[in-house]
Coordinates of C-alpha atoms in Angstrom, one line a residue:
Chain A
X1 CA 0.0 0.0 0.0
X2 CA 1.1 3.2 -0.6
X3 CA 2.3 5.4 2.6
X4 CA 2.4 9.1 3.5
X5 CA 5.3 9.7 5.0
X6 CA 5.5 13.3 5.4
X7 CA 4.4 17.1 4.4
X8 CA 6.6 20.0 4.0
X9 CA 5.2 23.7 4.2
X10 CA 7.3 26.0 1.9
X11 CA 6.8 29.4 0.2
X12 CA 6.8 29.8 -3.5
X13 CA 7.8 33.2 -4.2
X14 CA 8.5 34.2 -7.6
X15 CA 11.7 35.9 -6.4
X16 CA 12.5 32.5 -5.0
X17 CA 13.1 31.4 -8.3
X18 CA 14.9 34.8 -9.9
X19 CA 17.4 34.5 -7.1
X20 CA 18.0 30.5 -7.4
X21 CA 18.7 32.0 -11.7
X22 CA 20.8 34.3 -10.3
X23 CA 22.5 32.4 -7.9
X24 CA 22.0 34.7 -5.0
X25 CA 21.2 32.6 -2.3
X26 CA 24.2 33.2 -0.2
X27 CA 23.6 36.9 -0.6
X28 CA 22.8 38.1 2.9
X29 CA 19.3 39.5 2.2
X30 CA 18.5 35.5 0.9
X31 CA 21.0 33.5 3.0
X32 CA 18.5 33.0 6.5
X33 CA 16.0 32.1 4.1
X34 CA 17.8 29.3 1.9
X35 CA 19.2 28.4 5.2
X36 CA 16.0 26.7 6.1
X37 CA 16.2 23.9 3.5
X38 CA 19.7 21.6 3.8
X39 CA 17.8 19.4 6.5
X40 CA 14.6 19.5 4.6
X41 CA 16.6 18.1 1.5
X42 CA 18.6 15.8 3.6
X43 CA 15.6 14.0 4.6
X44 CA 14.2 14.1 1.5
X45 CA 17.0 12.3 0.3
X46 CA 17.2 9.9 3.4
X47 CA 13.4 8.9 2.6
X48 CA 13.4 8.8 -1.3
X49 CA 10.1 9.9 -1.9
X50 CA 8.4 8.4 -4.9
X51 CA 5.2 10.7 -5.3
X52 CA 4.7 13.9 -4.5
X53 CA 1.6 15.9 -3.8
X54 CA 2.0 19.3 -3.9
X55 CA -1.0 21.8 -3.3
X56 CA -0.2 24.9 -4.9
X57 CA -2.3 28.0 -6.4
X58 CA -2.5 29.1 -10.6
X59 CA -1.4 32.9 -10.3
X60 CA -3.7 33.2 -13.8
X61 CA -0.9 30.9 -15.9
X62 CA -3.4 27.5 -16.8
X63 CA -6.4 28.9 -15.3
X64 CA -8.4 32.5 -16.2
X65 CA -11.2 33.6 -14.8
X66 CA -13.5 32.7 -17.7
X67 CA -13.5 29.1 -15.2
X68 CA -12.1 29.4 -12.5
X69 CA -12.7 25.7 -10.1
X70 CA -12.2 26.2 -7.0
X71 CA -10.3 22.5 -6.6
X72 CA -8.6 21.0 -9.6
X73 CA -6.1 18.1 -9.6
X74 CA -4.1 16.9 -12.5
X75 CA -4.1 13.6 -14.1
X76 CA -1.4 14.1 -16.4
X77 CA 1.6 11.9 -17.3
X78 CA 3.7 15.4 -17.9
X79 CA 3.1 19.1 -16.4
X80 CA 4.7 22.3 -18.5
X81 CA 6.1 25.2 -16.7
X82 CA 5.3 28.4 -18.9
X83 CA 6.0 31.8 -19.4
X84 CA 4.2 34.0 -17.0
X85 CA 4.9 37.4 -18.4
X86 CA 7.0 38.8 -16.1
X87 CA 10.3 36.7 -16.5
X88 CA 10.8 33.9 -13.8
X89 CA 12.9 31.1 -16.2
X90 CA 10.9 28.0 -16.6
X91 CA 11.9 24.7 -15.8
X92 CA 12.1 21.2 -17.4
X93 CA 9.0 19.3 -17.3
X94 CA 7.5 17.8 -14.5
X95 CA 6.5 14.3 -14.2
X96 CA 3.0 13.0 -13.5
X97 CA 1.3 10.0 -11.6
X98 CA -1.6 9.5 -13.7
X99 CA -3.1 6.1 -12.1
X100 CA -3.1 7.7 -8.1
X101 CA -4.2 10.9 -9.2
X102 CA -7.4 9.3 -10.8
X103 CA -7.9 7.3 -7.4
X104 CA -7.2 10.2 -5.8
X105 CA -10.0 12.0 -7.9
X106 CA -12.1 8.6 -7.6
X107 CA -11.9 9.1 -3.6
X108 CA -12.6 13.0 -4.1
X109 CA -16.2 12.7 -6.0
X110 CA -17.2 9.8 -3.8
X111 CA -16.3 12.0 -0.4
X112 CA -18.5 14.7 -2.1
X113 CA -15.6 17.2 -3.0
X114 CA -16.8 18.2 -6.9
X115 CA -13.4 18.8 -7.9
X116 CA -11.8 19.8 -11.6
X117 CA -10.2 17.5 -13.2
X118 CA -7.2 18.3 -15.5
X119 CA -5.2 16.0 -17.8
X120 CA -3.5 19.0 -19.5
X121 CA -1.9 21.9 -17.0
X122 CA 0.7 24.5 -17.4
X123 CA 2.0 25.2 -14.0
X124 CA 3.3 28.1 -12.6
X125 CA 6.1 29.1 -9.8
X126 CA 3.7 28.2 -7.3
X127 CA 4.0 24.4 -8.0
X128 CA 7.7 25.2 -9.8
X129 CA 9.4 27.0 -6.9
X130 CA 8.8 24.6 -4.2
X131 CA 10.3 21.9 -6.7
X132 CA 13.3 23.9 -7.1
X133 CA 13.7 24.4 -3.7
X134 CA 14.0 20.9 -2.7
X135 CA 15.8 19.6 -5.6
X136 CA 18.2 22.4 -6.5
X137 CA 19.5 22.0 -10.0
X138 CA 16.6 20.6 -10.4
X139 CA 17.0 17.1 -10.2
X140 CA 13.8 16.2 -9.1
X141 CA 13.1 14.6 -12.4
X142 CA 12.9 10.9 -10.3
X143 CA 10.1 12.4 -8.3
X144 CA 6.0 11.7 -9.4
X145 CA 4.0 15.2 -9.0
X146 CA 0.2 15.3 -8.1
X147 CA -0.5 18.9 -8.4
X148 CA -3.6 19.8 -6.3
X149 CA -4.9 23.2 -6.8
X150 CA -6.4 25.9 -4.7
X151 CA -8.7 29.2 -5.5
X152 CA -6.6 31.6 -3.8
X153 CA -7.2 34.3 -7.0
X154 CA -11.0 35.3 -6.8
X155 CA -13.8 35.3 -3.5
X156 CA -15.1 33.2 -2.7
X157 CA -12.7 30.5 -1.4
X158 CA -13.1 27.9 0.6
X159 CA -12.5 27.5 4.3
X160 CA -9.7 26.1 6.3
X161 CA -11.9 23.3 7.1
X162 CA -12.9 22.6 3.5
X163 CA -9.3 22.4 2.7
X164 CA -8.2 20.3 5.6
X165 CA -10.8 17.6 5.0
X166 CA -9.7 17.5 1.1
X167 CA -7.1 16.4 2.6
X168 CA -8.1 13.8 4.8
X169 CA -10.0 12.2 1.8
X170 CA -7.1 12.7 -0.5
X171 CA -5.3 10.5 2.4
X172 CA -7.9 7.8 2.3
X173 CA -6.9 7.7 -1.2
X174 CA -3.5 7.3 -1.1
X175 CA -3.5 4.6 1.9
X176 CA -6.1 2.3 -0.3
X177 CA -3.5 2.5 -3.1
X178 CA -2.4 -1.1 -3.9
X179 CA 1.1 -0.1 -4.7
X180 CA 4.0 0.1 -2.4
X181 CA 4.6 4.0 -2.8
X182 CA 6.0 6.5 -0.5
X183 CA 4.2 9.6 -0.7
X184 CA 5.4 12.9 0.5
X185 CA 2.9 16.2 0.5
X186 CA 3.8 19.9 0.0
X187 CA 1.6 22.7 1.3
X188 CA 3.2 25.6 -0.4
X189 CA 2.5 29.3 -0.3
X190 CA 2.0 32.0 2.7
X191 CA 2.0 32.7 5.0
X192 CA 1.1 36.5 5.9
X193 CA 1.4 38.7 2.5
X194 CA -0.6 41.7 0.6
X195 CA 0.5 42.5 -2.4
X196 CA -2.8 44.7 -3.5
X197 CA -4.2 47.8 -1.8
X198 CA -3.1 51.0 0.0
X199 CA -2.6 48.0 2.8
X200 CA 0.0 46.4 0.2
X201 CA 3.3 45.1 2.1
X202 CA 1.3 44.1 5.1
X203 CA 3.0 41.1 7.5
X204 CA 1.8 39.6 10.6
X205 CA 4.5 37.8 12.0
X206 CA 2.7 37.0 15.5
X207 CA -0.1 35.4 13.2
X208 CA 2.5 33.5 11.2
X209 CA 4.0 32.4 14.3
X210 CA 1.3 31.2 16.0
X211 CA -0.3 29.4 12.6
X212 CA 2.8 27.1 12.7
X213 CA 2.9 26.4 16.1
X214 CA -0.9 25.1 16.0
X215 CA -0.6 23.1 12.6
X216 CA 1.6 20.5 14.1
X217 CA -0.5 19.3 16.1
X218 CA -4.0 21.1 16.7
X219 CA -4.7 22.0 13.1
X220 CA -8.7 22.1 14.3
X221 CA -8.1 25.0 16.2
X222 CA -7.1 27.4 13.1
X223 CA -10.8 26.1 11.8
X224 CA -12.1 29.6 13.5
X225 CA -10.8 31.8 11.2
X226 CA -12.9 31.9 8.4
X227 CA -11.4 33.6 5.0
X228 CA -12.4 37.0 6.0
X229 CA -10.2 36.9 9.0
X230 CA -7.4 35.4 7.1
X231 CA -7.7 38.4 4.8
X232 CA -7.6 40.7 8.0
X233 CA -5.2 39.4 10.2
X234 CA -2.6 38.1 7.6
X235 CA -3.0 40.2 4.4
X236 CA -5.1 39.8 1.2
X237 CA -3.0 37.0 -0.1
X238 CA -3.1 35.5 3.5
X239 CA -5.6 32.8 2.6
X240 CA -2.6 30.9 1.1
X241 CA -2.7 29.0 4.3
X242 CA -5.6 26.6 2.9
X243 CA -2.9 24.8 1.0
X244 CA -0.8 24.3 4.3
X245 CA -4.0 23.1 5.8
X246 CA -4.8 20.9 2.3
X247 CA -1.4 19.0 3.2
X248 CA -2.1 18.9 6.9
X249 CA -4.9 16.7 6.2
X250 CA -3.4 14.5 4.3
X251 CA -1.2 13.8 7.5
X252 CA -3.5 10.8 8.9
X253 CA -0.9 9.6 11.7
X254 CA 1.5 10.7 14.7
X255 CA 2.9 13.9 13.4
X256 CA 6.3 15.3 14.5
X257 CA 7.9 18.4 13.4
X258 CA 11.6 17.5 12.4
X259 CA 12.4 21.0 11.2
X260 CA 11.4 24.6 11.0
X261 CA 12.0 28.1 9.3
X262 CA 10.7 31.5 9.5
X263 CA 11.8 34.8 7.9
X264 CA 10.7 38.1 6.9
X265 CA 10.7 39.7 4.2
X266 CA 11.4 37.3 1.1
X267 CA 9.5 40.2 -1.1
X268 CA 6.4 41.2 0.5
X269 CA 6.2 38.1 2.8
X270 CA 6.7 36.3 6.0
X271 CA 7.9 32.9 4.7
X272 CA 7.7 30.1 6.8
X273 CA 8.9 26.7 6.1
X274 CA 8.5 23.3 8.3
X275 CA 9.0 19.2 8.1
X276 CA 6.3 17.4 9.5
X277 CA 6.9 13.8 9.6
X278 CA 3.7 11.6 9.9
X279 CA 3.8 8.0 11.5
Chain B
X1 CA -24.4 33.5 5.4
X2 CA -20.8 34.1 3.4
X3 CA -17.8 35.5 4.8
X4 CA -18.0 38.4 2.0
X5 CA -21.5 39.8 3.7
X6 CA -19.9 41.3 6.2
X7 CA -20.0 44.6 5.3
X8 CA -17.2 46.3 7.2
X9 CA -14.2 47.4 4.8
X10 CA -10.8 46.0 5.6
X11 CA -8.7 49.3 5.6
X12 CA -6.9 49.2 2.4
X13 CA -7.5 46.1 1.3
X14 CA -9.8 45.2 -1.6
X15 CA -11.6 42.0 -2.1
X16 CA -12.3 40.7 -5.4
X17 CA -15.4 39.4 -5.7
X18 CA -18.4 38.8 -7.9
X19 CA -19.0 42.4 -8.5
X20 CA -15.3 43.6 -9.1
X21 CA -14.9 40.2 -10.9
X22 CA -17.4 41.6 -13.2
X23 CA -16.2 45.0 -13.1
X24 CA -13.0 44.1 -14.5
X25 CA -13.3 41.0 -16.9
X26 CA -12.1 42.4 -19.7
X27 CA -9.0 44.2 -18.2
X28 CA -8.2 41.1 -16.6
X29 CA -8.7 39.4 -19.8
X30 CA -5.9 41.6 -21.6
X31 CA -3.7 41.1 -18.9
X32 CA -3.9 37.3 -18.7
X33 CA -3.1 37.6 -22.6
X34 CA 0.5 39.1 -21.3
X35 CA 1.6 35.4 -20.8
X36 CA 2.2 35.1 -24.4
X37 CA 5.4 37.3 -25.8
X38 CA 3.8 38.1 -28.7
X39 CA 0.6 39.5 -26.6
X40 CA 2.8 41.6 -24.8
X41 CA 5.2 43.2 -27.9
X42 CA 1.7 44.1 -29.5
X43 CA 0.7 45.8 -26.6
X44 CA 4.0 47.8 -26.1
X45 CA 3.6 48.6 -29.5
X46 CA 0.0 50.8 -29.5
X47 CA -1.0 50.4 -25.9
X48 CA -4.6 51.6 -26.1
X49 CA -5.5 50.4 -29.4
X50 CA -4.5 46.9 -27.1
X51 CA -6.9 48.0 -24.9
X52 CA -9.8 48.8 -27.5
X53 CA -9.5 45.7 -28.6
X54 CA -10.5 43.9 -25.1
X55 CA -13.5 46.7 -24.7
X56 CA -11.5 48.5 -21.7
X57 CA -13.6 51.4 -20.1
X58 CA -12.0 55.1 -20.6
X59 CA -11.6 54.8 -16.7
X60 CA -9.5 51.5 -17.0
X61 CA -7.8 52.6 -20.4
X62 CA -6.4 55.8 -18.8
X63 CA -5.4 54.1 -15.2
X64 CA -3.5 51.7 -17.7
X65 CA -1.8 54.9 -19.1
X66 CA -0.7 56.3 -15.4
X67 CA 0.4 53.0 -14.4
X68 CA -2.3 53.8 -11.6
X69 CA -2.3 50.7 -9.7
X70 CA -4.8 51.4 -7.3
X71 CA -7.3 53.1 -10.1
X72 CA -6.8 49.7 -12.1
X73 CA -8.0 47.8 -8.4
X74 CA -10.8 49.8 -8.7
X75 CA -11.7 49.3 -12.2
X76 CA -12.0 45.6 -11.0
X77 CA -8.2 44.6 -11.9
X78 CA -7.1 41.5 -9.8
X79 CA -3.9 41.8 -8.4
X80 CA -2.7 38.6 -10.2
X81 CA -3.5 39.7 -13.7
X82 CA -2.8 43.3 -13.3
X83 CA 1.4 41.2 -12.3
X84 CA 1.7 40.6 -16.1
X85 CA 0.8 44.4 -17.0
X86 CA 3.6 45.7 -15.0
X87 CA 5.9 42.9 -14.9
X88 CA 5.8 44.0 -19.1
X89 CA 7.1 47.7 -17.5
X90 CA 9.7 46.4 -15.5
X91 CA 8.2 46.4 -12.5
X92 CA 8.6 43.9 -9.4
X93 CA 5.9 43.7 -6.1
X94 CA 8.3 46.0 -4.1
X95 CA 7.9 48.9 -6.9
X96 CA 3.9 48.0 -7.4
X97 CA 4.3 48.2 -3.3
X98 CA 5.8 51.4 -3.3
X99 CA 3.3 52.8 -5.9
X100 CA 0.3 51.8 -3.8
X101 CA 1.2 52.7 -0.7
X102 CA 2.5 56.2 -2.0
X103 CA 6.2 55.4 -0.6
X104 CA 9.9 55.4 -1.8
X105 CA 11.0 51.9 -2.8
X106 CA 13.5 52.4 -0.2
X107 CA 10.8 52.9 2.2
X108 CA 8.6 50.6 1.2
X109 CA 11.2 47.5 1.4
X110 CA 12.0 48.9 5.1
X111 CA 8.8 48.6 6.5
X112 CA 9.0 44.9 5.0
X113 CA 12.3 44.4 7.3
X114 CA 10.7 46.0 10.1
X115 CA 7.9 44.0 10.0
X116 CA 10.5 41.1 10.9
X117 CA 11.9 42.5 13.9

C-alpha cells in the first residue's frame, strides 16, 4: 500500500526562483532564508520519496477567470512550466502519476468534493518553486508530482476546514492504493502577504508564528478563522494558508515536526517553512 | 451566510469578488493575454488600441496609461492579472508596493524588514 510519510510547508515566491537563476542565495538578504532547507533536502533524500503531492495555487498561468474551479487536480503523465509574463525562467518538465491521481479524484467525487479535473496543465512558480527548492539543479526529475490546486485568486474561497478535510480524503486515497509507494505532500504558499491595496506590504508575524505552532498538532483550532479573518489578520494573499491546511490533512498519523524556518521579508512576505513527519 | 457579507471594509485592502470580478473581466482578460510574448510586444507597440480591442472602459484605459495601480484595483483589476501588466514595465511587487502605498521603494522595502523584527 502506498504510505504518506511526510508534508513540507514552503513558500513559493517568484523571487525565489529569480534569485536561485541568479544564484543569489548566499547573498545576505537571501542566505537566512535558503538556510531553512539543507535538513529538509537531507531528509528528502534519506526517505526517497516516490510521489509527490504538492498543493499549490494558478497565479492566472493555466487557469483565467473565464472558469475558475475552486479545486482542480491533474491527471497528467507530464506538467509544463510556462512563461508567466514577467520573467521567472521556466523549468524542465515535470513528471505525472496519472493512475493515483485518478484514485485520488475517484476518492474526491465519492467523499462529495466536486473537484476539476485536468489531464492537461501548465504550471506556474507556485508548484515550480517549491520543486526547485528541494531539488536544486533541479534534479527532481525521479520524483511523481500530483498537483492539487487551490482558488486563492477570486472570493469566494473555501474554508480552512474545507481544505483540511480534502485532505483527509485525498489521504484515504493514497492509503487504499495497492502499490507500495512512498508519498510525500507539500503545502506551499503564505504565510502573511498583501501584495494589492493601500494596505499592500502588510505582514503579521505573530499570526505566522502562532499558525505554525498550532498546525503540528491542533490543526482544528485554526478552523475559527474563516477567509475573512485570514484576509484581516494576515494580508489579502493571507488565505494561502488553505494549501498548508490541504497538506495537513493528508497527514492521517502521529505527526512530528523535524524542522522549522521563519523569515521576513522574502519580497512582500513572512515565509515560513516546516517538516512534519507523519507515523 | 458568506464571509464576504460582512460589510465592514478592511482598511486598504480590496476584495475581489463577484462584483469587481465583473467589473474588470475584460481588463483582466488583456492582462492574462500578457503570458504570451507576442501578446505583450503588441501591446508595447500601441497600448490603447491593445486596450480597444479587449473593450476597456475610458476609466481602465487611462489608469492603464498612469500605471495607476490602485485606479486599475478599482476598475475591477485583480492583483494577479494586473502582475503581467507591470511585470511587461519592469516592474517587481516592491515597486507596485511602493506605488500603492504612496512610498519610496526604499521605504517601502524597510517597512518589509521592520515587520521582521
Amino acid at each position: 500500500m502506498a504510505k504518506i510519510i511526510g508534508g513540507i510547508t514552503t513558500s513559493h515566491i517568484p523571487a525565489i526562483g529569480r534569485a536561485i537563476s541568479l544564484n543569489i542565495e548566499e547573498t545576505p538578504y537571501w542566505k537566512p532564508f535558503f538556510d531553512g532547507y539543507p535538513p529538509i533536502r537531507k531528509w528528502l533524500g534519506e526517505k526517497k520519496p516516490d510521489v509527490v503531492v504538492l498543493f499549490y495555487n494558478d497565479h492566472g498561468l493555466e487557469f483565467f477567470l473565464n472558469k475558475k474551479p475552486t479545486f482542480s487536480i491533474g491527471v497528467a503523465p507530464q506538467y509544463i512550466s510556462a512563461d508567466e509574463g514577467w520573467g521567472i525562467a521556466t523549468i524542465p518538465p515535470v513528471t505525472g502519476e496519472t493512475e493515483l491521481s485518478w484514485h485520488i479524484c475517484n476518492t474526491l467525487v465519492e467523499d462529495e468534493f466536486d473537484i476539476t479535473i485536468c489531464q492537461e496543465m501548465k504550471v506556474d512558480h507556485g508548484l515550480t518553486v517549491p520543486l526547485q527548492l528541494m531539488w536544486p539543479g533541479n534534479t527532481y526529475g525521479h520524483i511523481k508530482v500530483i498537483p492539487v490546486c487551490i482558488n486563492c485568486e477570486q472570493h469566494p474561497m473555501p474554508s480552512l476546514k474545507r481544505c483540511f478535510n480534502l485532505g483527509r480524503s485525498i489521504a484515504k486515497a493514497i492509503e487504499s492504493f495497492d502499490k507500495d509507494l512512498n508519498v510525500v505532500v507539500f503545502g506551499t504558499g503564505g504565510l502573511s502577504h498583501q501584495l494589492d491595496g493601500q494596505r499592500a506590504g502588510f505582514i503579521n508575524k505573530p499570526f505566522d508564528l502562532m499558525c505554525m505552532d498550532k498546525i503540528v498538532n491542533q490543526p482544528e483550532e485554526l478552523f475559527q478563522y474563516s477567509v475573512r479573518d485570514l484576509v484581516e489578520q494576515a494580508g489579502a494573499q493571507g488565505p494561502e494558508l488553505n494549501m498548508w491546511m490541504g497538506m495537513r490533512g493528508v497527514l492521517s498519523g502521529k505527526v512530528t515536526e523535524l524542522h522549522r524556518n521563519y523569515h521576513i521579508p522574502i519580497s512582500n512576505t513572512g515565509a515560513g517553512t516546516m517538516l512534519l513527519e507523519n507515523n | 451566510m458568506s464571509y464576504l457579507d460582512n460589510p465592514t471594509p478592511i482598511p486598504g485592502t480590496y476584495f475581489f469578488d463577484g462584483k469587481m470580478a465583473s467589473k474588470g473581466y475584460n481588463l483582466n482578460k488583456m492582462c492574462y493575454t500578457f503570458n504570451d510574448k507576442q501578446a505583450r510586444e503588441e501591446f508595447l507597440k500601441d497600448e490603447m488600441a491593445y486596450c480597444d480591442k479587449f473593450g476597456l472602459s475610458d476609466v481602465q484605459k487611462q489608469a492603464i496609461k498612469n500605471r495607476d495601480v490602485i485606479g486599475l484595483l478599482e476598475a475591477g483589476g485583480n492583483i494577479y492579472f494586473l502582475a503581467k501588466f507591470t511585470g511587461i514595465l519592469g516592474l517587481n511587487m516592491q515597486d507596485v508596493g511602493a506605488i500603492q502605498t504612496g512610498m519610496s521603494v526604499e521605504d517601502f522595502k524597510a517597512m518589509l524588514v521592520k515587520a521582521g523584527e
